[in-house]
Tab-separated table of C-alpha atoms and ligand atoms in Angstrom:
chain	number	residue	atom	x	y	z
F	229	MET	CA	1.553	6.062	10.222
F	230	LEU	CA	1.734	2.841	8.218
F	231	VAL	CA	2.005	2.529	4.453
F	232	VAL	CA	1.812	-0.766	2.598
F	233	ALA	CA	4.085	-0.829	-0.469
F	234	VAL	CA	3.110	-3.441	-3.019
F	235	GLY	CA	5.211	-4.458	-6.005
F	236	GLY	CA	3.362	-5.972	-8.944
F	237	SER	CA	6.229	-7.269	-11.070
F	238	PRO	CA	6.792	-11.005	-11.478
F	239	SER	CA	10.498	-10.255	-12.154
F	240	ALA	CA	13.118	-10.246	-9.404
F	241	ARG	CA	15.147	-7.628	-11.310
F	242	SER	CA	12.438	-5.059	-11.622
F	243	ARG	CA	12.366	-1.399	-12.580
F	244	SER	CA	8.977	-0.887	-10.964
F	245	GLY	CA	10.545	-2.564	-7.917
F	246	VAL	CA	13.417	-0.040	-7.976
F	247	LEU	CA	10.888	2.806	-8.100
F	248	LEU	CA	8.940	1.258	-5.225
F	249	GLU	CA	12.090	0.853	-3.131
F	250	GLN	CA	13.083	4.471	-3.769
F	251	ALA	CA	9.603	5.625	-2.768
F	252	SER	CA	9.675	3.463	0.379
F	253	GLN	CA	13.016	4.922	1.442
F	254	GLY	CA	11.705	8.434	0.812
F	255	LEU	CA	8.667	7.770	2.989
F	256	GLN	CA	10.757	6.235	5.771
F	257	ALA	CA	12.923	9.374	5.697
F	258	ARG	CA	9.681	11.284	6.330
F	259	GLY	CA	8.987	9.185	9.437
F	260	VAL	CA	6.469	6.795	7.864
F	261	GLU	CA	6.558	3.053	8.612
F	262	VAL	CA	6.505	0.959	5.425
F	263	ALA	CA	5.525	-2.715	5.069
F	264	THR	CA	6.458	-4.157	1.668
F	265	PHE	CA	4.768	-6.973	-0.231
F	266	GLN	CA	5.971	-8.315	-3.584
F	267	VAL	CA	3.500	-10.276	-5.652
F	268	ARG	CA	6.236	-12.685	-6.775
F	269	GLU	CA	6.849	-13.701	-3.140
F	270	PHE	CA	3.340	-15.116	-2.759
F	271	ASP	CA	2.652	-18.770	-3.506
F	272	PRO	CA	1.299	-18.675	-7.091
F	273	VAL	CA	-1.231	-21.362	-6.136
F	274	ASP	CA	-2.700	-19.028	-3.490
F	275	LEU	CA	-3.070	-16.322	-6.122
F	276	LEU	CA	-4.411	-18.441	-8.976
F	277	HIS	CA	-6.834	-20.379	-6.784
F	278	ALA	CA	-7.849	-17.258	-4.852
F	279	ARG	CA	-7.068	-18.809	-1.456
F	280	PHE	CA	-8.431	-16.057	0.748
F	281	ASN	CA	-7.506	-18.005	3.872
F	282	SER	CA	-3.860	-18.850	3.232
F	283	ALA	CA	-1.489	-17.498	5.892
F	284	SER	CA	0.335	-15.117	3.557
F	285	VAL	CA	-2.903	-13.797	2.060
F	286	LEU	CA	-4.337	-13.205	5.552
F	287	GLN	CA	-1.148	-11.327	6.454
F	288	TRP	CA	-1.540	-9.190	3.312
F	289	GLN	CA	-5.195	-8.446	4.084
F	290	ASP	CA	-4.347	-7.577	7.681
F	291	ALA	CA	-1.529	-5.189	6.691
F	292	VAL	CA	-3.801	-3.409	4.195
F	293	GLU	CA	-6.529	-3.107	6.820
F	294	ARG	CA	-4.104	-1.515	9.294
F	295	ALA	CA	-2.484	0.769	6.693
F	296	ASP	CA	-3.157	4.479	6.365
F	297	GLY	CA	-2.115	4.399	2.735
F	298	LEU	CA	-0.665	2.275	-0.038
F	299	ILE	CA	1.943	2.652	-2.750
F	300	VAL	CA	1.111	0.367	-5.657
F	301	SER	CA	3.903	-0.130	-8.181
F	302	THR	CA	3.450	-2.068	-11.401
F	303	PRO	CA	5.070	-2.700	-14.754
F	304	VAL	CA	2.897	-1.927	-17.774
F	305	TYR	CA	1.968	-5.243	-19.361
F	306	LYS	CA	-0.077	-5.236	-22.548
F	307	ALA	CA	-1.170	-1.643	-22.007
F	308	SER	CA	-2.430	-2.359	-18.485
F	309	PHE	CA	-1.073	-3.145	-15.039
F	310	SER	CA	0.327	-6.633	-14.438
F	311	GLY	CA	-2.082	-9.539	-14.184
F	312	ALA	CA	-0.117	-10.807	-11.183
F	313	LEU	CA	-0.945	-7.596	-9.317
F	314	LYS	CA	-4.615	-8.040	-10.193
F	315	THR	CA	-4.657	-11.503	-8.607
F	316	LEU	CA	-3.358	-9.947	-5.381
F	317	LEU	CA	-5.799	-7.024	-5.405
F	318	ASP	CA	-8.608	-9.529	-6.062
F	319	LEU	CA	-7.829	-11.149	-2.709
F	320	LEU	CA	-8.692	-8.005	-0.769
F	321	PRO	CA	-12.136	-7.787	0.799
F	322	GLU	CA	-14.757	-5.322	-0.424
F	323	ARG	CA	-14.074	-1.700	0.527
F	324	ALA	CA	-10.519	-2.694	1.551
F	325	LEU	CA	-9.144	0.751	0.619
F	326	GLU	CA	-11.832	2.799	2.331
F	327	HIS	CA	-10.288	5.757	4.239
F	328	LYS	CA	-6.908	5.124	2.580
F	329	VAL	CA	-4.732	7.204	0.289
F	330	VAL	CA	-3.035	5.492	-2.658
F	331	LEU	CA	0.008	6.545	-4.672
F	332	PRO	CA	0.324	4.557	-7.929
F	333	LEU	CA	3.693	4.034	-9.622
F	334	ALA	CA	4.338	2.411	-12.989
F	335	THR	CA	7.205	1.674	-15.338
F	336	GLY	CA	6.860	0.877	-19.021
F	337	GLY	CA	8.851	0.469	-22.179
F	338	SER	CA	6.949	3.183	-23.999
F	339	ILE	CA	5.448	6.512	-23.002
F	340	ALA	CA	2.587	5.585	-25.350
F	341	HIS	CA	1.221	3.609	-22.399
F	342	MET	CA	1.815	6.175	-19.676
F	343	LEU	CA	-1.948	6.483	-19.116
F	344	ALA	CA	-2.314	2.780	-18.268
F	345	VAL	CA	-2.487	3.669	-14.571
F	346	ASP	CA	-5.325	6.109	-15.220
F	347	TYR	CA	-7.516	3.914	-17.369
F	348	ALA	CA	-6.667	0.471	-15.933
F	349	LEU	CA	-5.395	0.641	-12.337
F	350	LYS	CA	-7.326	3.615	-10.976
F	351	PRO	CA	-10.776	2.084	-11.650
F	352	VAL	CA	-9.764	-0.989	-9.633
F	353	LEU	CA	-8.545	1.180	-6.751
F	354	ALA	CA	-11.813	3.130	-6.936
F	355	ALA	CA	-13.797	-0.139	-6.862
F	356	LEU	CA	-11.969	-0.975	-3.626
F	357	LYS	CA	-13.245	2.412	-2.359
F	358	ALA	CA	-9.875	4.163	-2.006
F	359	GLN	CA	-10.538	7.518	-0.408
F	360	GLU	CA	-7.979	9.354	-2.515
F	361	VAL	CA	-5.870	8.152	-5.440
F	362	LEU	CA	-3.054	10.599	-6.111
F	363	HIS	CA	-1.558	11.479	-9.476
F	364	GLY	CA	0.788	8.603	-10.110
F	365	ILE	CA	4.324	8.497	-11.431
F	366	PHE	CA	5.113	6.826	-14.738
F	367	ALA	CA	8.751	6.157	-15.602
F	368	ASP	CA	9.868	4.841	-18.943
F	369	ASP	CA	12.615	2.256	-18.884
F	370	SER	CA	15.306	4.703	-20.005
F	371	GLN	CA	14.806	6.654	-16.743
F	372	ILE	CA	15.895	3.741	-14.541
F	373	ALA	CA	19.326	2.370	-15.471
F	374	TYR	CA	20.719	-0.761	-13.889
F	375	GLY	CA	24.291	-0.380	-12.614
F	376	GLN	CA	27.182	-2.703	-13.419
F	377	GLY	CA	27.489	-5.705	-11.091
F	378	SER	CA	26.210	-4.850	-7.623
F	379	ALA	CA	26.047	-1.076	-8.279
F	380	ALA	CA	22.714	0.486	-7.339
F	381	PRO	CA	20.320	1.353	-10.179
F	382	GLN	CA	20.362	5.007	-11.225
F	383	LEU	CA	17.217	7.076	-11.569
F	384	ALA	CA	17.117	10.050	-13.949
F	385	ASP	CA	17.211	13.378	-12.088
F	386	VAL	CA	13.837	14.420	-13.435
F	387	LEU	CA	12.312	11.182	-12.133
F	388	VAL	CA	13.837	11.673	-8.668
F	389	GLN	CA	12.365	15.193	-8.554
F	390	ARG	CA	8.902	13.994	-9.601
F	391	LEU	CA	9.034	11.179	-7.056
F	392	GLU	CA	10.096	13.503	-4.210
F	393	SER	CA	7.268	15.889	-5.074
F	394	ALA	CA	4.773	12.983	-5.176
F	395	LEU	CA	6.018	11.762	-1.784
F	396	ASP	CA	5.524	15.226	-0.279
F	397	THR	CA	1.957	15.237	-1.596
F	398	PHE	CA	1.430	11.678	-0.357
F	399	SER	CA	2.655	12.400	3.187
F	400	SER	CA	0.476	15.553	3.355
F	401	ALA	CA	-2.533	13.506	2.217
F	402	LEU	CA	-1.765	10.884	4.856
F	403	ALA	CA	-1.541	13.547	7.566
F	404	ARG	CA	-4.892	15.152	6.728
F	405	ARG	CA	-6.668	11.799	6.270
F	406	PRO	CA	-9.775	11.793	8.444
F	407	ARG	CA	-9.673	8.907	10.908
F	408	PRO	CA	-12.875	6.860	11.081
F	409	VAL	CA	-14.539	7.273	14.495
F	410	ALA	CA	-15.691	4.039	16.141
F	411	PRO	CA	-19.502	4.044	16.610
F	412	GLY	CA	-19.159	3.760	20.432
F	413	VAL	CA	-16.825	6.760	20.595
F	414	LEU	CA	-19.104	8.775	18.304
F	415	ASN	CA	-22.109	7.972	20.464
F	416	ASP	CA	-20.209	9.016	23.589
F	417	ARG	CA	-19.185	12.320	21.976
F	418	LEU	CA	-22.778	13.049	20.998
F	419	LEU	CA	-24.030	12.316	24.509
F	420	ARG	CA	-21.396	14.602	26.051
F	421	SER	CA	-21.880	17.450	23.603
F	422	HIS	CA	-23.766	20.596	24.659
F	423	PHE	CA	-25.854	22.592	22.257
F	424	SER	CA	-26.758	26.241	22.622
F	425	ILE	CA	-29.012	28.211	20.313
Q	688	FMN	C1	4.949	-9.343	-20.966
Q	688	FMN	C2	5.349	-7.893	-21.089
Q	688	FMN	C3	4.466	-7.000	-21.630
Q	688	FMN	C4	4.792	-5.645	-21.735
Q	688	FMN	N1	3.893	-4.767	-22.264
Q	688	FMN	C5	4.197	-3.463	-22.338
Q	688	FMN	C6	3.249	-2.533	-22.854
Q	688	FMN	O1	2.156	-2.875	-23.291
Q	688	FMN	N2	3.580	-1.213	-22.865
Q	688	FMN	C7	4.797	-0.771	-22.390
Q	688	FMN	O2	5.036	0.445	-22.403
Q	688	FMN	N3	5.725	-1.638	-21.911
Q	688	FMN	C8	5.448	-2.967	-21.868
Q	688	FMN	N4	6.373	-3.851	-21.370
Q	688	FMN	C9	7.649	-3.333	-20.855
Q	688	FMN	C10	7.601	-3.208	-19.328
Q	688	FMN	O3	6.455	-2.515	-18.908
Q	688	FMN	C11	8.789	-2.439	-18.791
Q	688	FMN	O4	9.994	-3.011	-19.201
Q	688	FMN	C12	8.740	-2.345	-17.284
Q	688	FMN	O5	9.669	-1.403	-16.808
Q	688	FMN	C13	9.008	-3.682	-16.631
Q	688	FMN	O6	8.885	-3.521	-15.239
Q	688	FMN	P1	9.587	-4.533	-14.231
Q	688	FMN	O7	11.055	-4.486	-14.516
Q	688	FMN	O8	9.245	-4.003	-12.885
Q	688	FMN	O9	8.987	-5.892	-14.482
Q	688	FMN	C14	6.059	-5.198	-21.282
Q	688	FMN	C15	6.969	-6.130	-20.753
Q	688	FMN	C16	6.612	-7.461	-20.656
Q	688	FMN	C17	7.612	-8.447	-20.075
């Protein structure tokens, strides 16, 4: 089982990145392989000029194609998801999320914008034909505290509980995901099947 985790913050010190990392570790503890992509690690020229054929963009497209599911984590910017994340999602081919389950995560400065995932990100995921988009997690900035020096960031207990519950739901959704059957295999199964009335 492969999950692609994508971080949409341009900032290196990133609360949505902390949430994504916590989710990735939780999935790995459940036996899921996770491949992580951060939008800030792409060449900005590739993103702004929509270079579909650059090596890193091809690698991103390939990982998404092979993935069973995605975790998409974004900061709320101007009541929406980050524009940087949009440039990366724009580089995916049509129907790129077909047969895939998606768990959205977001962090924001105000709970007034906690629905940004629902009204801004989910329509984009639906346009990419995601099979199932789960209820996301929104954390406000006060729920993720940076530690002093090199100390690990601390997540509020209530956030950890919500994330664990979302990861349980996500791994169940991954497990029951119907696998597409290759046309040749389907044809073979039909030929071998026996009907009785
Ligand atoms: C340019 C910019 C715009 C923002 N716009 C909003 C906003 O509209 N609503 C909100 O709740 N928070 C907003 N914030 C706060 C961030 O969403 C919040 O601090 C978030 O946790 C940052 O995530 P990051 O650390 O992963 O980049 C904004 C922050 C920046 C830098």
